[in-house]
GROMACS .gro file of N, CA and C in nm:
model
  528
    1LEU      N    1   1.328   0.212  -2.447
    1LEU     CA    2   1.327   0.264  -2.310
    1LEU      C    3   1.258   0.400  -2.304
    2TYR      N    4   1.272   0.479  -2.413
    2TYR     CA    5   1.208   0.610  -2.416
    2TYR      C    6   1.056   0.596  -2.411
    3ALA      N    7   1.001   0.502  -2.490
    3ALA     CA    8   0.856   0.482  -2.491
    3ALA      C    9   0.808   0.436  -2.353
    4PHE      N   10   0.883   0.348  -2.289
    4PHE     CA   11   0.851   0.299  -2.155
    4PHE      C   12   0.845   0.414  -2.056
    5THR      N   13   0.948   0.499  -2.060
    5THR     CA   14   0.955   0.614  -1.971
    5THR      C   15   0.839   0.709  -1.997
    6SER      N   16   0.803   0.730  -2.122
    6SER     CA   17   0.693   0.819  -2.157
    6SER      C   18   0.560   0.765  -2.103
    7VAL      N   19   0.537   0.636  -2.123
    7VAL     CA   20   0.412   0.576  -2.074
    7VAL      C   21   0.403   0.587  -1.923
    8LEU      N   22   0.512   0.556  -1.853
    8LEU     CA   23   0.509   0.565  -1.707
    8LEU      C   24   0.492   0.708  -1.660
    9GLY      N   25   0.556   0.803  -1.731
    9GLY     CA   26   0.542   0.943  -1.694
    9GLY      C   27   0.398   0.990  -1.705
   10GLU      N   28   0.332   0.952  -1.812
   10GLU     CA   29   0.190   0.987  -1.829
   10GLU      C   30   0.104   0.917  -1.725
   11SER      N   31   0.146   0.799  -1.683
   11SER     CA   32   0.071   0.721  -1.585
   11SER      C   33   0.069   0.787  -1.447
   12VAL      N   34   0.171   0.866  -1.418
   12VAL     CA   35   0.177   0.933  -1.288
   12VAL      C   36   0.054   1.022  -1.272
   13LEU      N   37   0.025   1.101  -1.374
   13LEU     CA   38  -0.090   1.191  -1.366
   13LEU      C   39  -0.222   1.115  -1.369
   14ALA      N   40  -0.225   1.005  -1.444
   14ALA     CA   41  -0.348   0.927  -1.456
   14ALA      C   42  -0.371   0.835  -1.336
   15GLY      N   43  -0.266   0.811  -1.258
   15GLY     CA   44  -0.279   0.727  -1.139
   15GLY      C   45  -0.278   0.578  -1.167
   16ASP      N   46  -0.220   0.536  -1.279
   16ASP     CA   47  -0.217   0.393  -1.311
   16ASP      C   48  -0.076   0.343  -1.344
   17VAL      N   49   0.019   0.386  -1.263
   17VAL     CA   50   0.159   0.352  -1.287
   17VAL      C   51   0.181   0.201  -1.280
   18LEU      N   52   0.131   0.135  -1.177
   18LEU     CA   53   0.159  -0.007  -1.160
   18LEU      C   54   0.101  -0.093  -1.271
   19SER      N   55  -0.023  -0.068  -1.311
   19SER     CA   56  -0.081  -0.150  -1.418
   19SER      C   57  -0.007  -0.128  -1.550
   20ASN      N   58   0.032  -0.004  -1.578
   20ASN     CA   59   0.110   0.022  -1.701
   20ASN      C   60   0.251  -0.035  -1.692
   21LEU      N   61   0.310  -0.032  -1.574
   21LEU     CA   62   0.442  -0.092  -1.554
   21LEU      C   63   0.437  -0.241  -1.589
   22LEU      N   64   0.338  -0.310  -1.538
   22LEU     CA   65   0.326  -0.453  -1.564
   22LEU      C   66   0.300  -0.482  -1.712
   23ARG      N   67   0.210  -0.406  -1.772
   23ARG     CA   68   0.176  -0.427  -1.913
   23ARG      C   69   0.296  -0.398  -2.004
   24GLU      N   70   0.361  -0.285  -1.982
   24GLU     CA   71   0.474  -0.245  -2.067
   24GLU      C   72   0.594  -0.339  -2.050
   25SER      N   73   0.619  -0.383  -1.928
   25SER     CA   74   0.730  -0.476  -1.903
   25SER      C   75   0.707  -0.607  -1.977
   26ALA      N   76   0.585  -0.657  -1.973
   26ALA     CA   77   0.553  -0.781  -2.045
   26ALA      C   78   0.572  -0.762  -2.195
   27GLU      N   79   0.529  -0.648  -2.245
   27GLU     CA   80   0.541  -0.623  -2.389
   27GLU      C   81   0.687  -0.609  -2.432
   28ILE      N   82   0.764  -0.533  -2.359
   28ILE     CA   83   0.904  -0.509  -2.397
   28ILE      C   84   0.987  -0.637  -2.391
   29LEU      N   85   0.964  -0.718  -2.289
   29LEU     CA   86   1.042  -0.841  -2.272
   29LEU      C   87   0.974  -0.964  -2.333
   30HIS      N   88   0.861  -0.943  -2.401
   30HIS     CA   89   0.788  -1.053  -2.467
   30HIS      C   90   0.759  -1.165  -2.368
   31ALA      N   91   0.703  -1.128  -2.253
   31ALA     CA   92   0.679  -1.223  -2.146
   31ALA      C   93   0.531  -1.258  -2.136
   32ASP      N   94   0.504  -1.380  -2.092
   32ASP     CA   95   0.366  -1.424  -2.074
   32ASP      C   96   0.304  -1.371  -1.945
   33HIS      N   97   0.386  -1.350  -1.842
   33HIS     CA   98   0.332  -1.311  -1.712
   33HIS      C   99   0.420  -1.204  -1.648
   34THR      N  100   0.357  -1.109  -1.582
   34THR     CA  101   0.430  -1.011  -1.500
   34THR      C  102   0.351  -0.988  -1.372
   35TRP      N  103   0.422  -0.959  -1.265
   35TRP     CA  104   0.359  -0.926  -1.138
   35TRP      C  105   0.461  -0.857  -1.050
   36LEU      N  106   0.414  -0.801  -0.942
   36LEU     CA  107   0.499  -0.737  -0.842
   36LEU      C  108   0.490  -0.816  -0.713
   37ILE      N  109   0.599  -0.820  -0.640
   37ILE     CA  110   0.599  -0.875  -0.506
   37ILE      C  111   0.640  -0.761  -0.412
   38GLU      N  112   0.560  -0.740  -0.309
   38GLU     CA  113   0.592  -0.636  -0.211
   38GLU      C  114   0.616  -0.701  -0.076
   39ARG      N  115   0.730  -0.666  -0.017
   39ARG     CA  116   0.762  -0.714   0.117
   39ARG      C  117   0.771  -0.592   0.207
   40SER      N  118   0.685  -0.588   0.307
   40SER     CA  119   0.683  -0.477   0.401
   40SER      C  120   0.673  -0.535   0.541
   41GLY      N  121   0.777  -0.513   0.620
   41GLY     CA  122   0.780  -0.575   0.752
   41GLY      C  123   0.783  -0.726   0.734
   42GLY      N  124   0.694  -0.795   0.799
   42GLY     CA  125   0.686  -0.940   0.785
   42GLY      C  126   0.583  -0.985   0.683
   43ARG      N  127   0.521  -0.891   0.616
   43ARG     CA  128   0.412  -0.923   0.522
   43ARG      C  129   0.462  -0.925   0.379
   44VAL      N  130   0.419  -1.027   0.302
   44VAL     CA  131   0.453  -1.036   0.160
   44VAL      C  132   0.322  -1.046   0.083
   45ARG      N  133   0.310  -0.966  -0.021
   45ARG     CA  134   0.189  -0.972  -0.104
   45ARG      C  135   0.227  -0.967  -0.251
   46ARG      N  136   0.133  -1.008  -0.334
   46ARG     CA  137   0.152  -1.012  -0.479
   46ARG      C  138   0.053  -0.914  -0.542
   47VAL      N  139   0.100  -0.840  -0.642
   47VAL     CA  140   0.015  -0.747  -0.715
   47VAL      C  141   0.018  -0.787  -0.862
   48GLU      N  142  -0.099  -0.817  -0.916
   48GLU     CA  143  -0.114  -0.854  -1.056
   48GLU      C  144  -0.207  -0.754  -1.124
   49SER      N  145  -0.202  -0.752  -1.255
   49SER     CA  146  -0.289  -0.663  -1.332
   49SER      C  147  -0.379  -0.747  -1.423
   50GLU      N  148  -0.507  -0.718  -1.417
   50GLU     CA  149  -0.604  -0.782  -1.505
   50GLU      C  150  -0.685  -0.672  -1.573
   51SER      N  151  -0.669  -0.658  -1.701
   51SER     CA  152  -0.743  -0.559  -1.779
   51SER      C  153  -0.732  -0.420  -1.716
   52HIS      N  154  -0.612  -0.377  -1.688
   52HIS     CA  155  -0.582  -0.245  -1.630
   52HIS      C  156  -0.629  -0.228  -1.487
   53HIS      N  157  -0.676  -0.334  -1.422
   53HIS     CA  158  -0.715  -0.327  -1.282
   53HIS      C  159  -0.615  -0.409  -1.201
   54LEU      N  160  -0.572  -0.352  -1.090
   54LEU     CA  161  -0.476  -0.422  -1.006
   54LEU      C  162  -0.547  -0.517  -0.912
   55ARG      N  163  -0.486  -0.629  -0.890
   55ARG     CA  164  -0.537  -0.730  -0.799
   55ARG      C  165  -0.430  -0.754  -0.694
   56ASP      N  166  -0.463  -0.728  -0.571
   56ASP     CA  167  -0.372  -0.742  -0.458
   56ASP      C  168  -0.409  -0.870  -0.384
   57ILE      N  169  -0.319  -0.968  -0.386
   57ILE     CA  170  -0.348  -1.096  -0.324
   57ILE      C  171  -0.232  -1.137  -0.233
   58PRO      N  172  -0.257  -1.226  -0.140
   58PRO     CA  173  -0.146  -1.274  -0.057
   58PRO      C  174  -0.042  -1.343  -0.144
   59ALA      N  175   0.080  -1.336  -0.103
   59ALA     CA  176   0.189  -1.397  -0.178
   59ALA      C  177   0.173  -1.548  -0.180
   60ALA      N  178   0.213  -1.606  -0.293
   60ALA     CA  179   0.212  -1.751  -0.307
   60ALA      C  180   0.350  -1.805  -0.272
   61GLY      N  181   0.361  -1.935  -0.260
   61GLY     CA  182   0.489  -1.998  -0.229
   61GLY      C  183   0.596  -1.963  -0.330
   62ILE      N  184   0.558  -1.949  -0.457
   62ILE     CA  185   0.656  -1.915  -0.559
   62ILE      C  186   0.714  -1.776  -0.535
   63ASP      N  187   0.634  -1.684  -0.483
   63ASP     CA  188   0.682  -1.549  -0.455
   63ASP      C  189   0.787  -1.550  -0.345
   64VAL      N  190   0.762  -1.626  -0.242
   64VAL     CA  191   0.858  -1.637  -0.132
   64VAL      C  192   0.987  -1.702  -0.182
   65ALA      N  193   0.974  -1.805  -0.267
   65ALA     CA  194   1.092  -1.870  -0.323
   65ALA      C  195   1.172  -1.773  -0.410
   66LEU      N  196   1.103  -1.688  -0.485
   66LEU     CA  197   1.172  -1.588  -0.568
   66LEU      C  198   1.245  -1.486  -0.482
   67LEU      N  199   1.185  -1.445  -0.372
   67LEU     CA  200   1.251  -1.350  -0.283
   67LEU      C  201   1.380  -1.410  -0.226
   68ASP      N  202   1.379  -1.541  -0.203
   68ASP     CA  203   1.500  -1.607  -0.153
   68ASP      C  204   1.610  -1.610  -0.259
   69ALA      N  205   1.571  -1.606  -0.388
   69ALA     CA  206   1.668  -1.618  -0.496
   69ALA      C  207   1.715  -1.484  -0.551
   70VAL      N  208   1.649  -1.375  -0.514
   70VAL     CA  209   1.680  -1.245  -0.574
   70VAL      C  210   1.818  -1.196  -0.532
   71ALA      N  211   1.882  -1.125  -0.622
   71ALA     CA  212   2.016  -1.070  -0.596
   71ALA      C  213   2.009  -0.962  -0.489
   72THR      N  214   2.106  -0.960  -0.402
   72THR     CA  215   2.109  -0.859  -0.297
   72THR      C  216   2.174  -0.729  -0.343
   73ASP      N  217   2.237  -0.731  -0.461
   73ASP     CA  218   2.305  -0.610  -0.509
   73ASP      C  219   2.215  -0.520  -0.593
   74GLY      N  220   2.087  -0.556  -0.606
   74GLY     CA  221   1.995  -0.472  -0.681
   74GLY      C  222   1.984  -0.504  -0.828
   75SER      N  223   2.069  -0.593  -0.879
   75SER     CA  224   2.061  -0.629  -1.021
   75SER      C  225   1.949  -0.731  -1.042
   76ALA      N  226   1.906  -0.742  -1.167
   76ALA     CA  227   1.803  -0.840  -1.201
   76ALA      C  228   1.862  -0.980  -1.193
   77THR      N  229   1.779  -1.075  -1.156
   77THR     CA  230   1.822  -1.213  -1.141
   77THR      C  231   1.737  -1.302  -1.229
   78LEU      N  232   1.799  -1.396  -1.297
   78LEU     CA  233   1.727  -1.496  -1.376
   78LEU      C  234   1.718  -1.623  -1.294
   79VAL      N  235   1.595  -1.669  -1.270
   79VAL     CA  236   1.572  -1.789  -1.190
   79VAL      C  237   1.503  -1.893  -1.279
   80GLN      N  238   1.560  -2.011  -1.285
   80GLN     CA  239   1.499  -2.121  -1.361
   80GLN      C  240   1.389  -2.183  -1.276
   81GLY      N  241   1.277  -2.216  -1.339
   81GLY     CA  242   1.163  -2.273  -1.267
   81GLY      C  243   1.198  -2.398  -1.189
   82GLY      N  244   1.287  -2.480  -1.243
   82GLY     CA  245   1.326  -2.603  -1.174
   82GLY      C  246   1.403  -2.577  -1.046
   83ASP      N  247   1.457  -2.455  -1.032
   83ASP     CA  248   1.532  -2.420  -0.911
   83ASP      C  249   1.443  -2.369  -0.799
   84LEU      N  250   1.315  -2.347  -0.829
   84LEU     CA  251   1.222  -2.292  -0.730
   84LEU      C  252   1.157  -2.404  -0.650
   85GLU      N  253   1.163  -2.392  -0.520
   85GLU     CA  254   1.093  -2.486  -0.434
   85GLU      C  255   0.957  -2.425  -0.402
   86VAL      N  256   0.854  -2.481  -0.464
   86VAL     CA  257   0.719  -2.427  -0.450
   86VAL      C  258   0.636  -2.526  -0.371
   87ASP      N  259   0.561  -2.474  -0.271
   87ASP     CA  260   0.482  -2.563  -0.186
   87ASP      C  261   0.356  -2.611  -0.259
   88GLU      N  262   0.285  -2.702  -0.196
   88GLU     CA  263   0.167  -2.764  -0.255
   88GLU      C  264   0.052  -2.667  -0.277
   89SER      N  265   0.051  -2.553  -0.207
   89SER     CA  266  -0.060  -2.458  -0.221
   89SER      C  267  -0.057  -2.386  -0.356
   90TRP      N  268   0.055  -2.392  -0.428
   90TRP     CA  269   0.066  -2.328  -0.559
   90TRP      C  270  -0.005  -2.418  -0.661
   91ASP      N  271  -0.121  -2.371  -0.708
   91ASP     CA  272  -0.202  -2.454  -0.797
   91ASP      C  273  -0.187  -2.416  -0.945
   92HIS      N  274  -0.084  -2.341  -0.978
   92HIS     CA  275  -0.057  -2.303  -1.116
   92HIS      C  276   0.069  -2.375  -1.164
   93ALA      N  277   0.089  -2.373  -1.294
   93ALA     CA  278   0.212  -2.429  -1.348
   93ALA      C  279   0.330  -2.341  -1.306
   94THR      N  280   0.437  -2.402  -1.265
   94THR     CA  281   0.558  -2.326  -1.230
   94THR      C  282   0.619  -2.272  -1.358
   95PRO      N  283   0.651  -2.143  -1.362
   95PRO     CA  284   0.712  -2.088  -1.483
   95PRO      C  285   0.843  -2.157  -1.517
   96ASP      N  286   0.876  -2.160  -1.646
   96ASP     CA  287   1.004  -2.217  -1.688
   96ASP      C  288   1.119  -2.131  -1.638
   97GLU      N  289   1.099  -1.999  -1.643
   97GLU     CA  290   1.201  -1.906  -1.595
   97GLU      C  291   1.137  -1.773  -1.556
   98VAL      N  292   1.200  -1.709  -1.460
   98VAL     CA  293   1.150  -1.580  -1.409
   98VAL      C  294   1.267  -1.485  -1.397
   99LEU      N  295   1.248  -1.364  -1.448
   99LEU     CA  296   1.342  -1.255  -1.421
   99LEU      C  297   1.282  -1.173  -1.308
  100ILE      N  298   1.361  -1.141  -1.209
  100ILE     CA  299   1.313  -1.062  -1.096
  100ILE      C  300   1.414  -0.951  -1.068
  101ALA      N  301   1.361  -0.829  -1.046
  101ALA     CA  302   1.447  -0.714  -1.019
  101ALA      C  303   1.384  -0.628  -0.911
  102SER      N  304   1.468  -0.571  -0.828
  102SER     CA  305   1.424  -0.483  -0.721
  102SER      C  306   1.398  -0.343  -0.775
  103LEU      N  307   1.290  -0.283  -0.728
  103LEU     CA  308   1.259  -0.144  -0.761
  103LEU      C  309   1.299  -0.057  -0.642
  104VAL      N  310   1.343   0.063  -0.667
  104VAL     CA  311   1.370   0.157  -0.559
  104VAL      C  312   1.236   0.187  -0.493
  105SER      N  313   1.226   0.167  -0.364
  105SER     CA  314   1.099   0.190  -0.297
  105SER      C  315   1.121   0.260  -0.164
  106GLU      N  316   1.011   0.282  -0.093
  106GLU     CA  317   1.018   0.354   0.033
  106GLU      C  318   1.090   0.271   0.139
  107ALA      N  319   1.143   0.339   0.238
  107ALA     CA  320   1.211   0.271   0.348
  107ALA      C  321   1.113   0.174   0.415
  108GLY      N  322   1.160   0.055   0.443
  108GLY     CA  323   1.077  -0.044   0.510
  108GLY      C  324   0.995  -0.129   0.414
  109THR      N  325   0.996  -0.096   0.285
  109THR     CA  326   0.920  -0.171   0.186
  109THR      C  327   1.012  -0.211   0.072
  110ASP      N  328   1.009  -0.337   0.036
  110ASP     CA  329   1.084  -0.386  -0.080
  110ASP      C  330   0.983  -0.422  -0.188
  111LEU      N  331   1.009  -0.376  -0.309
  111LEU     CA  332   0.919  -0.402  -0.421
  111LEU      C  333   0.999  -0.465  -0.534
  112TYR      N  334   0.946  -0.573  -0.590
  112TYR     CA  335   1.017  -0.649  -0.693
  112TYR      C  336   0.927  -0.667  -0.815
  113LEU      N  337   0.985  -0.648  -0.932
  113LEU     CA  338   0.917  -0.671  -1.059
  113LEU      C  339   0.956  -0.809  -1.109
  114CYS      N  340   0.856  -0.891  -1.138
  114CYS     CA  341   0.878  -1.027  -1.187
  114CYS      C  342   0.823  -1.040  -1.328
  115VAL      N  343   0.901  -1.100  -1.416
  115VAL     CA  344   0.863  -1.123  -1.555
  115VAL      C  345   0.890  -1.271  -1.581
  116ALA      N  346   0.788  -1.344  -1.627
  116ALA     CA  347   0.804  -1.489  -1.642
  116ALA      C  348   0.772  -1.537  -1.783
  117ASP      N  349   0.850  -1.633  -1.829
  117ASP     CA  350   0.828  -1.707  -1.953
  117ASP      C  351   0.813  -1.618  -2.075
  118ARG      N  352   0.907  -1.628  -2.165
  118ARG     CA  353   0.901  -1.555  -2.291
  118ARG      C  354   0.785  -1.607  -2.376
  119SER      N  355   0.712  -1.516  -2.436
  119SER     CA  356   0.602  -1.553  -2.525
  119SER      C  357   0.658  -1.629  -2.645
  120GLY      N  358   0.593  -1.737  -2.679
  120GLY     CA  359   0.637  -1.815  -2.793
  120GLY      C  360   0.750  -1.910  -2.763
  121ALA      N  361   0.822  -1.890  -2.656
  121ALA     CA  362   0.931  -1.977  -2.610
  121ALA      C  363   1.030  -2.012  -2.720
  122ILE      N  364   1.057  -1.919  -2.812
  122ILE     CA  365   1.159  -1.942  -2.914
  122ILE      C  366   1.295  -1.950  -2.848
  123ARG      N  367   1.314  -1.862  -2.751
  123ARG     CA  368   1.437  -1.864  -2.673
  123ARG      C  369   1.403  -1.816  -2.533
  124GLY      N  370   1.484  -1.852  -2.441
  124GLY     CA  371   1.462  -1.807  -2.304
  124GLY      C  372   1.519  -1.668  -2.283
  125PHE      N  373   1.506  -1.619  -2.162
  125PHE     CA  374   1.566  -1.491  -2.127
  125PHE      C  375   1.718  -1.506  -2.126
  126ASP      N  376   1.788  -1.397  -2.156
  126ASP     CA  377   1.934  -1.401  -2.156
  126ASP      C  378   1.989  -1.281  -2.078
  127ASP      N  379   2.121  -1.264  -2.082
  127ASP     CA  380   2.184  -1.155  -2.007
  127ASP      C  381   2.136  -1.018  -2.054
  128GLY      N  382   2.109  -1.005  -2.183
  128GLY     CA  383   2.056  -0.878  -2.234
  128GLY      C  384   1.920  -0.846  -2.175
  129ASP      N  385   1.835  -0.948  -2.164
  129ASP     CA  386   1.703  -0.930  -2.102
  129ASP      C  387   1.716  -0.897  -1.954
  130ARG      N  388   1.811  -0.960  -1.889
  130ARG     CA  389   1.835  -0.933  -1.746
  130ARG      C  390   1.877  -0.788  -1.726
  131ALA      N  391   1.967  -0.740  -1.812
  131ALA     CA  392   2.010  -0.600  -1.803
  131ALA      C  393   1.894  -0.505  -1.834
  132LEU      N  394   1.813  -0.541  -1.933
  132LEU     CA  395   1.699  -0.458  -1.970
  132LEU      C  396   1.599  -0.449  -1.855
  133LEU      N  397   1.570  -0.562  -1.792
  133LEU     CA  398   1.477  -0.559  -1.678
  133LEU      C  399   1.534  -0.473  -1.566
  134GLY      N  400   1.663  -0.480  -1.544
  134GLY     CA  401   1.725  -0.395  -1.442
  134GLY      C  402   1.703  -0.248  -1.473
  135SER      N  403   1.717  -0.209  -1.599
  135SER     CA  404   1.694  -0.070  -1.641
  135SER      C  405   1.548  -0.031  -1.624
  136LEU      N  406   1.459  -0.121  -1.665
  136LEU     CA  407   1.315  -0.094  -1.650
  136LEU      C  408   1.279  -0.077  -1.502
  137ALA      N  409   1.334  -0.162  -1.417
  137ALA     CA  410   1.305  -0.155  -1.274
  137ALA      C  411   1.357  -0.025  -1.213
  138THR      N  412   1.474   0.017  -1.255
  138THR     CA  413   1.529   0.143  -1.205
  138THR      C  414   1.439   0.259  -1.244
  139GLN      N  415   1.399   0.265  -1.371
  139GLN     CA  416   1.312   0.373  -1.418
  139GLN      C  417   1.176   0.368  -1.348
  140ALA      N  418   1.123   0.249  -1.330
  140ALA     CA  419   0.994   0.234  -1.263
  140ALA      C  420   1.003   0.281  -1.117
  141GLY      N  421   1.113   0.250  -1.051
  141GLY     CA  422   1.131   0.294  -0.912
  141GLY      C  423   1.132   0.446  -0.902
  142VAL      N  424   1.201   0.511  -0.994
  142VAL     CA  425   1.205   0.659  -0.995
  142VAL      C  426   1.065   0.714  -1.021
  143THR      N  427   0.993   0.652  -1.114
  143THR     CA  428   0.857   0.698  -1.146
  143THR      C  429   0.765   0.679  -1.026
  144LEU      N  430   0.777   0.567  -0.956
  144LEU     CA  431   0.692   0.545  -0.839
  144LEU      C  432   0.720   0.647  -0.729
  145ARG      N  433   0.846   0.682  -0.711
  145ARG     CA  434   0.878   0.788  -0.613
  145ARG      C  435   0.817   0.920  -0.655
  146GLY      N  436   0.822   0.951  -0.783
  146GLY     CA  437   0.760   1.074  -0.833
  146GLY      C  438   0.609   1.072  -0.811
  147ALA      N  439   0.547   0.957  -0.833
  147ALA     CA  440   0.402   0.945  -0.813
  147ALA      C  441   0.366   0.965  -0.666
  148ARG      N  442   0.447   0.907  -0.577
  148ARG     CA  443   0.421   0.926  -0.433
  148ARG      C  444   0.438   1.071  -0.392
  149LEU      N  445   0.539   1.137  -0.448
  149LEU     CA  446   0.561   1.278  -0.418
  149LEU      C  447   0.442   1.362  -0.467
  150LEU      N  448   0.395   1.333  -0.588
  150LEU     CA  449   0.279   1.405  -0.641
  150LEU      C  450   0.157   1.382  -0.554
  151ASP      N  451   0.136   1.260  -0.507
  151ASP     CA  452   0.024   1.231  -0.417
  151ASP      C  453   0.034   1.312  -0.289
  152ARG      N  454   0.155   1.321  -0.233
  152ARG     CA  455   0.172   1.400  -0.109
  152ARG      C  456   0.145   1.548  -0.134
  153VAL      N  457   0.190   1.600  -0.248
  153VAL     CA  458   0.166   1.741  -0.281
  153VAL      C  459   0.016   1.765  -0.295
  154ARG      N  460  -0.054   1.675  -0.361
  154ARG     CA  461  -0.200   1.688  -0.376
  154ARG      C  462  -0.269   1.686  -0.240
  155GLU      N  463  -0.228   1.593  -0.153
  155GLU     CA  464  -0.289   1.583  -0.020
  155GLU      C  465  -0.264   1.711   0.061
  156GLU      N  466  -0.142   1.763   0.056
  156GLU     CA  467  -0.112   1.886   0.128
  156GLU      C  468  -0.190   2.004   0.071
  157GLY      N  469  -0.206   2.008  -0.060
  157GLY     CA  470  -0.285   2.115  -0.123
  157GLY      C  471  -0.430   2.110  -0.078
  158GLU      N  472  -0.487   1.989  -0.073
  158GLU     CA  473  -0.625   1.973  -0.027
  158GLU      C  474  -0.639   2.014   0.119
  159ALA      N  475  -0.541   1.976   0.200
  159ALA     CA  476  -0.545   2.013   0.342
  159ALA      C  477  -0.534   2.164   0.358
  160ASN      N  478  -0.448   2.228   0.281
  160ASN     CA  479  -0.434   2.373   0.287
  160ASN      C  480  -0.562   2.443   0.242
  161GLU      N  481  -0.626   2.392   0.137
  161GLU     CA  482  -0.752   2.450   0.091
  161GLU      C  483  -0.859   2.438   0.198
  162TYR      N  484  -0.863   2.323   0.265
  162TYR     CA  485  -0.960   2.301   0.371
  162TYR      C  486  -0.937   2.399   0.486
  163LEU      N  487  -0.810   2.413   0.526
  163LEU     CA  488  -0.779   2.506   0.635
  163LEU      C  489  -0.813   2.650   0.596
  164GLU      N  490  -0.780   2.686   0.473
  164GLU     CA  491  -0.807   2.821   0.426
  164GLU      C  492  -0.957   2.848   0.421
  165SER      N  493  -1.036   2.752   0.375
  165SER     CA  494  -1.181   2.773   0.369
  165SER      C  495  -1.241   2.783   0.508
  166ASN      N  496  -1.187   2.707   0.605
  166ASN     CA  497  -1.236   2.715   0.742
  166ASN      C  498  -1.196   2.847   0.807
  167GLN      N  499  -1.080   2.901   0.771
  167GLN     CA  500  -1.040   3.032   0.824
  167GLN      C  501  -1.130   3.141   0.769
  168GLN      N  502  -1.168   3.129   0.643
  168GLN     CA  503  -1.259   3.227   0.583
  168GLN      C  504  -1.394   3.223   0.649
  169VAL      N  505  -1.446   3.103   0.680
  169VAL     CA  506  -1.573   3.091   0.749
  169VAL      C  507  -1.563   3.154   0.886
  170GLY      N  508  -1.453   3.131   0.954
  170GLY     CA  509  -1.432   3.191   1.086
  170GLY      C  510  -1.432   3.342   1.079
  171LYS      N  511  -1.372   3.400   0.976
  171LYS     CA  512  -1.368   3.546   0.959
  171LYS      C  513  -1.507   3.601   0.935
  172VAL      N  514  -1.586   3.530   0.858
  172VAL     CA  515  -1.722   3.573   0.830
  172VAL      C  516  -1.805   3.572   0.957
  173VAL      N  517  -1.790   3.466   1.036
  173VAL     CA  518  -1.867   3.454   1.160
  173VAL      C  519  -1.827   3.566   1.258
  174VAL      N  520  -1.701   3.598   1.266
  174VAL     CA  521  -1.653   3.699   1.357
  174VAL      C  522  -1.704   3.836   1.318
  175THR      N  523  -1.717   3.864   1.189
  175THR     CA  524  -1.758   3.998   1.145
  175THR      C  525  -1.905   4.023   1.162
  176PHE      N  526  -1.988   3.922   1.183
  176PHE     CA  527  -2.132   3.944   1.199
  176PHE      C  528  -2.163   3.993   1.333
   0.00000   0.00000   0.00000
């Protein structure tokens, strides 16, 4: 968990928190697939990472089915693939199992971390993995809030610099 926290902390400054979150979660839980589901208002979208680049796509039927199965108490939920009702538009293989956990996010937006299918399939996910994903999701939520705060501070700093430079130009014009 320390290494995970360190990577995410460094990612705040680099601006790649989400791609590192997905990569590190897959590595820690030995999962074949990771993605995020974001629900904001009536809109649902999926965020995937490909070679450190994020891909934002409309949610698939499996994402909506996972949102219906997620725990309302904030804990991670283990969903068996056979329990998911996926529509015909889903053209990929349905995962054998998915762990899904809610991340702390901004008001009006729900963000979920999904981890699917253990690599090698020696064993499936268990209660220990579910607890671990819950911890990872909690830490990731805190990191994302920190990243948003840093972005706001940067934006305000840029706005203040702009205002200050325009005030200086005004002073120069007045003195001529």
